[in-house]
PDB file of C-alpha atoms in Angstrom:
ATOM      1  CA  ARG A   1    -141.907  68.880 106.524  1.00 73.00           C
ATOM      2  CA  LYS A   2    -139.487  70.836 105.366  1.00 80.00           C
ATOM      3  CA  GLU A   3    -137.172  69.591 103.019  1.00 89.00           C
ATOM      4  CA  VAL A   4    -134.275  70.496 105.011  1.00 94.00           C
ATOM      5  CA  GLU A   5    -134.921  71.282 109.095  1.00 95.00           C
ATOM      6  CA  GLN A   6    -132.322  72.217 112.171  1.00 95.00           C
ATOM      7  CA  ASP A   7    -133.099  74.938 115.068  1.00 91.00           C
ATOM      8  CA  PRO A   8    -132.420  77.903 115.297  1.00 90.00           C
ATOM      9  CA  GLY A   9    -130.625  78.612 117.898  1.00 89.00           C
ATOM     10  CA  PRO A  10    -129.276  80.671 119.169  1.00 94.00           C
ATOM     11  CA  PHE A  11    -127.360  77.774 120.539  1.00 95.00           C
ATOM     12  CA  ASN A  12    -124.786  79.460 124.347  1.00 96.00           C
ATOM     13  CA  VAL A  13    -122.139  77.307 125.176  1.00 97.00           C
ATOM     14  CA  PRO A  14    -119.168  78.068 127.945  1.00 97.00           C
ATOM     15  CA  GLU A  15    -116.235  77.352 126.557  1.00 97.00           C
ATOM     16  CA  GLY A  16    -114.662  74.136 126.350  1.00 97.00           C
ATOM     17  CA  ALA A  17    -118.029  72.542 126.557  1.00 97.00           C
ATOM     18  CA  THR A  18    -119.355  70.003 124.202  1.00 97.00           C
ATOM     19  CA  VAL A  19    -122.810  70.973 122.050  1.00 97.00           C
ATOM     20  CA  ALA A  20    -124.452  69.333 119.404  1.00 96.00           C
ATOM     21  CA  PHE A  21    -126.495  69.840 116.014  1.00 94.00           C
ATOM     22  CA  ASN A  22    -129.585  67.756 114.862  1.00 95.00           C
ATOM     23  CA  CYS A  23    -130.464  68.329 110.865  1.00 96.00           C
ATOM     24  CA  THR A  24    -133.500  66.405 109.641  1.00 96.00           C
ATOM     25  CA  TYR A  25    -134.532  65.769 105.821  1.00 95.00           C
ATOM     26  CA  SER A  26    -137.219  64.501 104.252  1.00 93.00           C
ATOM     27  CA  ASN A  27    -135.729  63.818 100.869  1.00 90.00           C
ATOM     28  CA  SER A  28    -135.765  59.708 101.673  1.00 89.00           C
ATOM     29  CA  ALA A  29    -133.506  59.270  98.372  1.00 87.00           C
ATOM     30  CA  SER A  30    -131.327  61.847  99.180  1.00 88.00           C
ATOM     31  CA  GLN A  31    -127.585  59.923  98.425  1.00 84.00           C
ATOM     32  CA  SER A  32    -125.011  63.299  99.898  1.00 88.00           C
ATOM     33  CA  PHE A  33    -124.840  65.325 103.097  1.00 93.00           C
ATOM     34  CA  PHE A  34    -122.459  68.317 104.580  1.00 94.00           C
ATOM     35  CA  TRP A  35    -122.317  70.088 107.180  1.00 96.00           C
ATOM     36  CA  TYR A  36    -120.911  73.582 106.604  1.00 96.00           C
ATOM     37  CA  ARG A  37    -120.074  76.745 108.893  1.00 97.00           C
ATOM     38  CA  GLN A  38    -121.056  79.649 107.975  1.00 97.00           C
ATOM     39  CA  ASP A  39    -119.532  83.336 109.831  1.00 96.00           C
ATOM     40  CA  CYS A  40    -121.810  87.125 109.687  1.00 92.00           C
ATOM     41  CA  ARG A  41    -121.860  88.068 106.309  1.00 89.00           C
ATOM     42  CA  LYS A  42    -119.453  85.491 104.570  1.00 94.00           C
ATOM     43  CA  GLU A  43    -119.432  83.134 102.000  1.00 95.00           C
ATOM     44  CA  PRO A  44    -120.019  78.685 103.691  1.00 96.00           C
ATOM     45  CA  LYS A  45    -117.545  77.171 104.169  1.00 95.00           C
ATOM     46  CA  LEU A  46    -117.789  73.296 103.769  1.00 93.00           C
ATOM     47  CA  LEU A  47    -116.977  71.586 106.755  1.00 95.00           C
ATOM     48  CA  MET A  48    -117.042  67.925 106.142  1.00 93.00           C
ATOM     49  CA  SER A  49    -119.018  65.353 104.314  1.00 91.00           C
ATOM     50  CA  VAL A  50    -121.036  63.329 106.360  1.00 92.00           C
ATOM     51  CA  TYR A  51    -121.109  59.423 105.968  1.00 85.00           C
ATOM     52  CA  SER A  52    -123.138  56.507 106.282  1.00 86.00           C
ATOM     53  CA  SER A  53    -120.535  55.113 108.699  1.00 87.00           C
ATOM     54  CA  GLY A  54    -120.203  59.377 110.453  1.00 88.00           C
ATOM     55  CA  ASN A  55    -116.842  60.588 110.136  1.00 93.00           C
ATOM     56  CA  GLU A  56    -114.667  62.962 112.577  1.00 94.00           C
ATOM     57  CA  ASP A  57    -112.384  65.175 111.871  1.00 94.00           C
ATOM     58  CA  GLY A  58    -110.421  66.604 115.437  1.00 96.00           C
ATOM     59  CA  ARG A  59    -113.057  67.797 117.436  1.00 97.00           C
ATOM     60  CA  PHE A  60    -116.781  67.768 115.323  1.00 97.00           C
ATOM     61  CA  THR A  61    -118.336  63.895 114.291  1.00 97.00           C
ATOM     62  CA  ALA A  62    -120.516  63.432 111.913  1.00 96.00           C
ATOM     63  CA  GLN A  63    -123.566  61.055 112.165  1.00 96.00           C
ATOM     64  CA  LEU A  64    -126.075  59.952 109.301  1.00 95.00           C
ATOM     65  CA  ASN A  65    -129.432  57.836 111.317  1.00 94.00           C
ATOM     66  CA  ARG A  66    -130.971  57.438 107.603  1.00 93.00           C
ATOM     67  CA  ALA A  67    -133.522  55.786 108.623  1.00 93.00           C
ATOM     68  CA  SER A  68    -134.647  57.865 110.686  1.00 93.00           C
ATOM     69  CA  GLN A  69    -133.090  60.377 108.364  1.00 94.00           C
ATOM     70  CA  TYR A  70    -131.546  63.230 109.996  1.00 93.00           C
ATOM     71  CA  ILE A  71    -128.165  63.348 109.961  1.00 96.00           C
ATOM     72  CA  SER A  72    -125.693  65.250 113.222  1.00 97.00           C
ATOM     73  CA  LEU A  73    -123.134  67.228 113.931  1.00 97.00           C
ATOM     74  CA  LEU A  74    -121.147  67.437 116.979  1.00 97.00           C
ATOM     75  CA  ILE A  75    -117.949  69.631 118.531  1.00 98.00           C
ATOM     76  CA  ARG A  76    -115.998  68.973 121.246  1.00 98.00           C
ATOM     77  CA  ASP A  77    -113.689  71.242 123.255  1.00 98.00           C
ATOM     78  CA  SER A  78    -115.899  74.583 122.154  1.00 98.00           C
ATOM     79  CA  LYS A  79    -113.463  77.020 121.118  1.00 98.00           C
ATOM     80  CA  LEU A  80    -113.980  80.732 120.606  1.00 97.00           C
ATOM     81  CA  SER A  81    -113.030  80.826 117.383  1.00 97.00           C
ATOM     82  CA  ASP A  82    -115.916  77.578 116.875  1.00 98.00           C
ATOM     83  CA  SER A  83    -119.183  81.301 117.186  1.00 98.00           C
ATOM     84  CA  ALA A  84    -120.564  80.882 113.378  1.00 97.00           C
ATOM     85  CA  THR A  85    -123.605  79.957 111.726  1.00 97.00           C
ATOM     86  CA  TYR A  86    -123.750  75.774 110.726  1.00 98.00           C
ATOM     87  CA  LEU A  87    -125.850  74.840 107.771  1.00 97.00           C
ATOM     88  CA  CYS A  88    -127.178  70.881 107.151  1.00 96.00           C
ATOM     89  CA  VAL A  89    -126.673  70.847 104.172  1.00 94.00           C
ATOM     90  CA  VAL A  90    -128.471  67.744 101.731  1.00 93.00           C
ATOM     91  CA  ASN A  91    -128.057  66.358  98.330  1.00 87.00           C
ATOM     92  CA  PRO A  92    -130.632  64.247  96.727  1.00 76.00           C
ATOM     93  CA  ASN A  93    -128.457  63.357  93.450  1.00 71.00           C
ATOM     94  CA  SER A  94    -126.670  60.393  93.699  1.00 59.00           C
ATOM     95  CA  GLY A  95    -122.642  61.223  92.063  1.00 54.00           C
ATOM     96  CA  GLY A  96    -124.885  64.917  91.867  1.00 52.00           C
ATOM     97  CA  TYR A  97    -123.480  68.280  91.099  1.00 58.00           C
ATOM     98  CA  GLN A  98    -126.864  69.419  91.366  1.00 66.00           C
ATOM     99  CA  LYS A  99    -129.282  71.584  92.843  1.00 76.00           C
ATOM    100  CA  VAL A 100    -128.437  70.258  96.647  1.00 85.00           C
ATOM    101  CA  THR A 101    -130.503  72.115  99.480  1.00 91.00           C
ATOM    102  CA  PHE A 102    -129.864  74.121 102.689  1.00 94.00           C
ATOM    103  CA  GLY A 103    -131.395  73.894 106.211  1.00 95.00           C
ATOM    104  CA  THR A 104    -131.763  77.478 107.162  1.00 94.00           C
ATOM    105  CA  GLY A 105    -129.069  76.909 109.952  1.00 96.00           C
ATOM    106  CA  THR A 106    -128.078  77.147 114.128  1.00 96.00           C
ATOM    107  CA  LYS A 107    -126.032  79.577 115.101  1.00 96.00           C
ATOM    108  CA  LEU A 108    -123.251  78.518 117.719  1.00 97.00           C
ATOM    109  CA  GLN A 109    -122.565  81.454 120.234  1.00 97.00           C
ATOM    110  CA  VAL A 110    -119.235  79.905 122.192  1.00 97.00           C
ATOM    111  CA  ILE A 111    -119.296  82.102 125.992  1.00 97.00           C
ATOM    112  CA  PRO A 112    -115.635  82.940 127.598  1.00 94.00           C
TER     113      PRO A 112
ATOM    114  CA  GLU B   1    -106.936  81.563  98.589  1.00 52.00           C
ATOM    115  CA  PRO B   2    -109.974  81.607  97.735  1.00 59.00           C
ATOM    116  CA  GLU B   3    -111.183  78.866  95.669  1.00 75.00           C
ATOM    117  CA  VAL B   4    -113.442  81.404  93.308  1.00 88.00           C
ATOM    118  CA  THR B   5    -113.114  85.215  93.279  1.00 91.00           C
ATOM    119  CA  GLN B   6    -116.185  87.700  92.921  1.00 95.00           C
ATOM    120  CA  THR B   7    -116.666  90.809  91.981  1.00 95.00           C
ATOM    121  CA  PRO B   8    -118.022  93.427  92.909  1.00 96.00           C
ATOM    122  CA  SER B   9    -117.662  92.416  96.392  1.00 96.00           C
ATOM    123  CA  HIS B  10    -120.804  95.444  96.096  1.00 97.00           C
ATOM    124  CA  GLN B  11    -123.030  96.245  93.568  1.00 97.00           C
ATOM    125  CA  VAL B  12    -125.591  99.130  93.881  1.00 97.00           C
ATOM    126  CA  THR B  13    -128.612  99.551  92.108  1.00 97.00           C
ATOM    127  CA  GLN B  14    -132.167 101.273  90.438  1.00 97.00           C
ATOM    128  CA  MET B  15    -134.524  99.295  90.415  1.00 97.00           C
ATOM    129  CA  GLY B  16    -135.083  97.840  86.823  1.00 97.00           C
ATOM    130  CA  GLN B  17    -131.312  98.018  85.840  1.00 97.00           C
ATOM    131  CA  GLU B  18    -129.437  95.534  84.276  1.00 97.00           C
ATOM    132  CA  VAL B  19    -126.677  93.567  87.013  1.00 97.00           C
ATOM    133  CA  ILE B  20    -124.413  91.247  85.948  1.00 96.00           C
ATOM    134  CA  LEU B  21    -121.980  89.402  88.780  1.00 97.00           C
ATOM    135  CA  ARG B  22    -118.977  87.885  88.037  1.00 95.00           C
ATOM    136  CA  CYS B  23    -117.357  85.255  89.066  1.00 92.00           C
ATOM    137  CA  VAL B  24    -114.120  83.690  87.871  1.00 88.00           C
ATOM    138  CA  PRO B  25    -112.408  80.590  88.756  1.00 77.00           C
ATOM    139  CA  ILE B  26    -108.967  79.487  89.980  1.00 69.00           C
ATOM    140  CA  SER B  27    -108.063  76.885  87.920  1.00 68.00           C
ATOM    141  CA  ASN B  28    -110.364  75.116  85.803  1.00 70.00           C
ATOM    142  CA  HIS B  29    -113.697  73.566  86.215  1.00 72.00           C
ATOM    143  CA  LEU B  30    -116.405  72.399  84.910  1.00 74.00           C
ATOM    144  CA  TYR B  31    -118.480  72.522  87.291  1.00 83.00           C
ATOM    145  CA  PHE B  32    -120.258  75.637  88.584  1.00 87.00           C
ATOM    146  CA  TYR B  33    -123.237  77.523  91.050  1.00 91.00           C
ATOM    147  CA  TRP B  34    -125.053  80.594  91.258  1.00 95.00           C
ATOM    148  CA  TYR B  35    -126.948  81.209  94.813  1.00 96.00           C
ATOM    149  CA  ARG B  36    -128.783  83.905  96.515  1.00 97.00           C
ATOM    150  CA  GLN B  37    -129.400  84.430 100.436  1.00 97.00           C
ATOM    151  CA  ILE B  38    -131.304  86.959 101.358  1.00 97.00           C
ATOM    152  CA  LEU B  39    -130.036  88.916 104.709  1.00 94.00           C
ATOM    153  CA  GLY B  40    -131.835  86.188 107.243  1.00 91.00           C
ATOM    154  CA  GLN B  41    -132.897  84.149 105.155  1.00 94.00           C
ATOM    155  CA  LYS B  42    -131.289  80.127 104.488  1.00 94.00           C
ATOM    156  CA  VAL B  43    -129.119  79.907 101.038  1.00 96.00           C
ATOM    157  CA  GLU B  44    -131.143  79.168  97.820  1.00 95.00           C
ATOM    158  CA  PHE B  45    -130.058  77.249  95.234  1.00 93.00           C
ATOM    159  CA  LEU B  46    -131.108  79.172  91.035  1.00 95.00           C
ATOM    160  CA  VAL B  47    -128.477  77.591  88.440  1.00 94.00           C
ATOM    161  CA  SER B  48    -125.788  74.835  87.723  1.00 90.00           C
ATOM    162  CA  PHE B  49    -124.123  75.110  85.112  1.00 86.00           C
ATOM    163  CA  TYR B  50    -121.790  72.396  83.790  1.00 83.00           C
ATOM    164  CA  ASN B  51    -119.462  72.251  80.027  1.00 77.00           C
ATOM    165  CA  ASN B  52    -121.002  75.599  79.505  1.00 79.00           C
ATOM    166  CA  GLU B  53    -124.548  74.502  79.675  1.00 85.00           C
ATOM    167  CA  ILE B  54    -127.138  75.621  82.056  1.00 90.00           C
ATOM    168  CA  SER B  55    -127.794  71.685  83.540  1.00 87.00           C
ATOM    169  CA  GLU B  56    -130.752  73.284  86.442  1.00 87.00           C
ATOM    170  CA  LYS B  57    -132.345  75.704  87.902  1.00 90.00           C
ATOM    171  CA  SER B  58    -134.286  76.536  90.488  1.00 91.00           C
ATOM    172  CA  GLU B  59    -138.049  78.533  90.465  1.00 91.00           C
ATOM    173  CA  ILE B  60    -136.022  81.356  91.310  1.00 94.00           C
ATOM    174  CA  PHE B  61    -134.366  81.712  88.061  1.00 95.00           C
ATOM    175  CA  ASP B  62    -136.635  82.957  85.795  1.00 93.00           C
ATOM    176  CA  ASP B  63    -136.429  84.752  82.610  1.00 93.00           C
ATOM    177  CA  GLN B  64    -135.009  87.748  83.922  1.00 95.00           C
ATOM    178  CA  PHE B  65    -131.826  85.914  84.828  1.00 96.00           C
ATOM    179  CA  SER B  66    -129.651  84.453  82.530  1.00 95.00           C
ATOM    180  CA  VAL B  67    -126.229  82.624  83.205  1.00 93.00           C
ATOM    181  CA  GLU B  68    -123.280  81.943  80.730  1.00 88.00           C
ATOM    182  CA  ARG B  69    -119.838  81.359  80.378  1.00 84.00           C
ATOM    183  CA  PRO B  70    -118.356  84.214  77.615  1.00 77.00           C
ATOM    184  CA  ASP B  71    -114.668  83.326  77.580  1.00 76.00           C
ATOM    185  CA  GLY B  72    -114.798  80.270  78.668  1.00 73.00           C
ATOM    186  CA  SER B  73    -113.487  81.442  81.916  1.00 77.00           C
ATOM    187  CA  ASN B  74    -115.796  84.044  84.064  1.00 85.00           C
ATOM    188  CA  PHE B  75    -118.778  82.936  84.745  1.00 88.00           C
ATOM    189  CA  THR B  76    -121.598  85.978  84.818  1.00 93.00           C
ATOM    190  CA  LEU B  77    -125.020  85.922  85.903  1.00 96.00           C
ATOM    191  CA  LYS B  78    -127.001  89.041  84.654  1.00 96.00           C
ATOM    192  CA  ILE B  79    -130.611  90.003  86.159  1.00 97.00           C
ATOM    193  CA  ARG B  80    -132.437  91.908  83.820  1.00 95.00           C
ATOM    194  CA  SER B  81    -134.623  93.905  85.695  1.00 94.00           C
ATOM    195  CA  THR B  82    -133.435  94.249  88.886  1.00 96.00           C
ATOM    196  CA  LYS B  83    -136.110  94.201  91.356  1.00 96.00           C
ATOM    197  CA  LEU B  84    -136.210  95.305  94.846  1.00 97.00           C
ATOM    198  CA  GLU B  85    -136.397  91.253  96.019  1.00 96.00           C
ATOM    199  CA  ASP B  86    -133.501  90.321  94.043  1.00 97.00           C
ATOM    200  CA  SER B  87    -131.335  92.323  97.052  1.00 97.00           C
ATOM    201  CA  ALA B  88    -128.864  90.171  98.089  1.00 97.00           C
ATOM    202  CA  MET B  89    -125.560  88.122  99.246  1.00 98.00           C
ATOM    203  CA  TYR B  90    -125.446  86.142  95.666  1.00 98.00           C
ATOM    204  CA  PHE B  91    -122.874  83.171  95.768  1.00 96.00           C
ATOM    205  CA  CYS B  92    -120.549  80.930  93.390  1.00 94.00           C
ATOM    206  CA  ALA B  93    -119.768  77.614  93.811  1.00 92.00           C
ATOM    207  CA  ARG B  94    -117.155  75.470  91.808  1.00 87.00           C
ATOM    208  CA  GLY B  95    -118.057  71.754  92.131  1.00 81.00           C
ATOM    209  CA  GLY B  96    -115.346  69.839  93.225  1.00 67.00           C
ATOM    210  CA  ARG B  97    -114.016  65.333  92.124  1.00 62.00           C
ATOM    211  CA  THR B  98    -117.090  64.881  94.995  1.00 66.00           C
ATOM    212  CA  ASP B  99    -119.718  66.419  94.919  1.00 71.00           C
ATOM    213  CA  THR B 100    -119.238  69.305  97.312  1.00 81.00           C
ATOM    214  CA  GLN B 101    -119.560  72.916  96.110  1.00 86.00           C
ATOM    215  CA  TYR B 102    -116.406  75.695  97.393  1.00 88.00           C
ATOM    216  CA  PHE B 103    -118.154  78.865  97.738  1.00 93.00           C
ATOM    217  CA  GLY B 104    -116.233  82.481  96.862  1.00 94.00           C
ATOM    218  CA  PRO B 105    -117.375  85.309  98.957  1.00 95.00           C
ATOM    219  CA  GLY B 106    -120.234  86.119  97.349  1.00 96.00           C
ATOM    220  CA  THR B 107    -121.723  89.489  95.679  1.00 97.00           C
ATOM    221  CA  ARG B 108    -124.090  91.663  97.446  1.00 97.00           C
ATOM    222  CA  LEU B 109    -126.910  92.872  95.127  1.00 98.00           C
ATOM    223  CA  THR B 110    -128.569  96.340  96.282  1.00 97.00           C
ATOM    224  CA  VAL B 111    -131.203  97.304  94.505  1.00 97.00           C
ATOM    225  CA  LEU B 112    -132.727 100.545  95.566  1.00 96.00           C
TER     226      LEU B 112
END
């Protein structure tokens, strides 16, 4: 099983749609989880951290399911500007300024 | 405003040559990271650097690679003898107060 696994997509959705991505991780001891977005040939940019209780930031909602070892990202009311690759990132270390592991990313294309 | 800046934005070199990639933090940080992303592939951890020492490195970070912070500000990644397969985007990141990481715009390295 890969350390961090994502469906590569692409997900093609119309503007205004709701879309959800899942990500599974293999290390049950993992402590921190993040979603980043990456535009073509640009650097990853932090979208949001994922907390155990779930968290929301505007149109974006992240959930963590430790028992099943997956995290999810829900985007409501999709905008054209949401088109990007969404990267699931897992840090196995507690309080860790250490290695994080990236998934391969899920590509989202929002269509007018 | 970027968290870190990186120079050059694009480096073209001949196989076997040495390259130095530079990362300049905007403000004083202690935690730094180098990642690479081969075109079409996932972001891969290379090395983490804390308080002027390597704290963790991946299996990719072999003897051809080195990092240092020569003047207490710039953070450099050196590749001693480049190979074709070193062609990639190289991202520098700095650590935040939590374990989130903020990426620079990257250097595209092309080895001919």
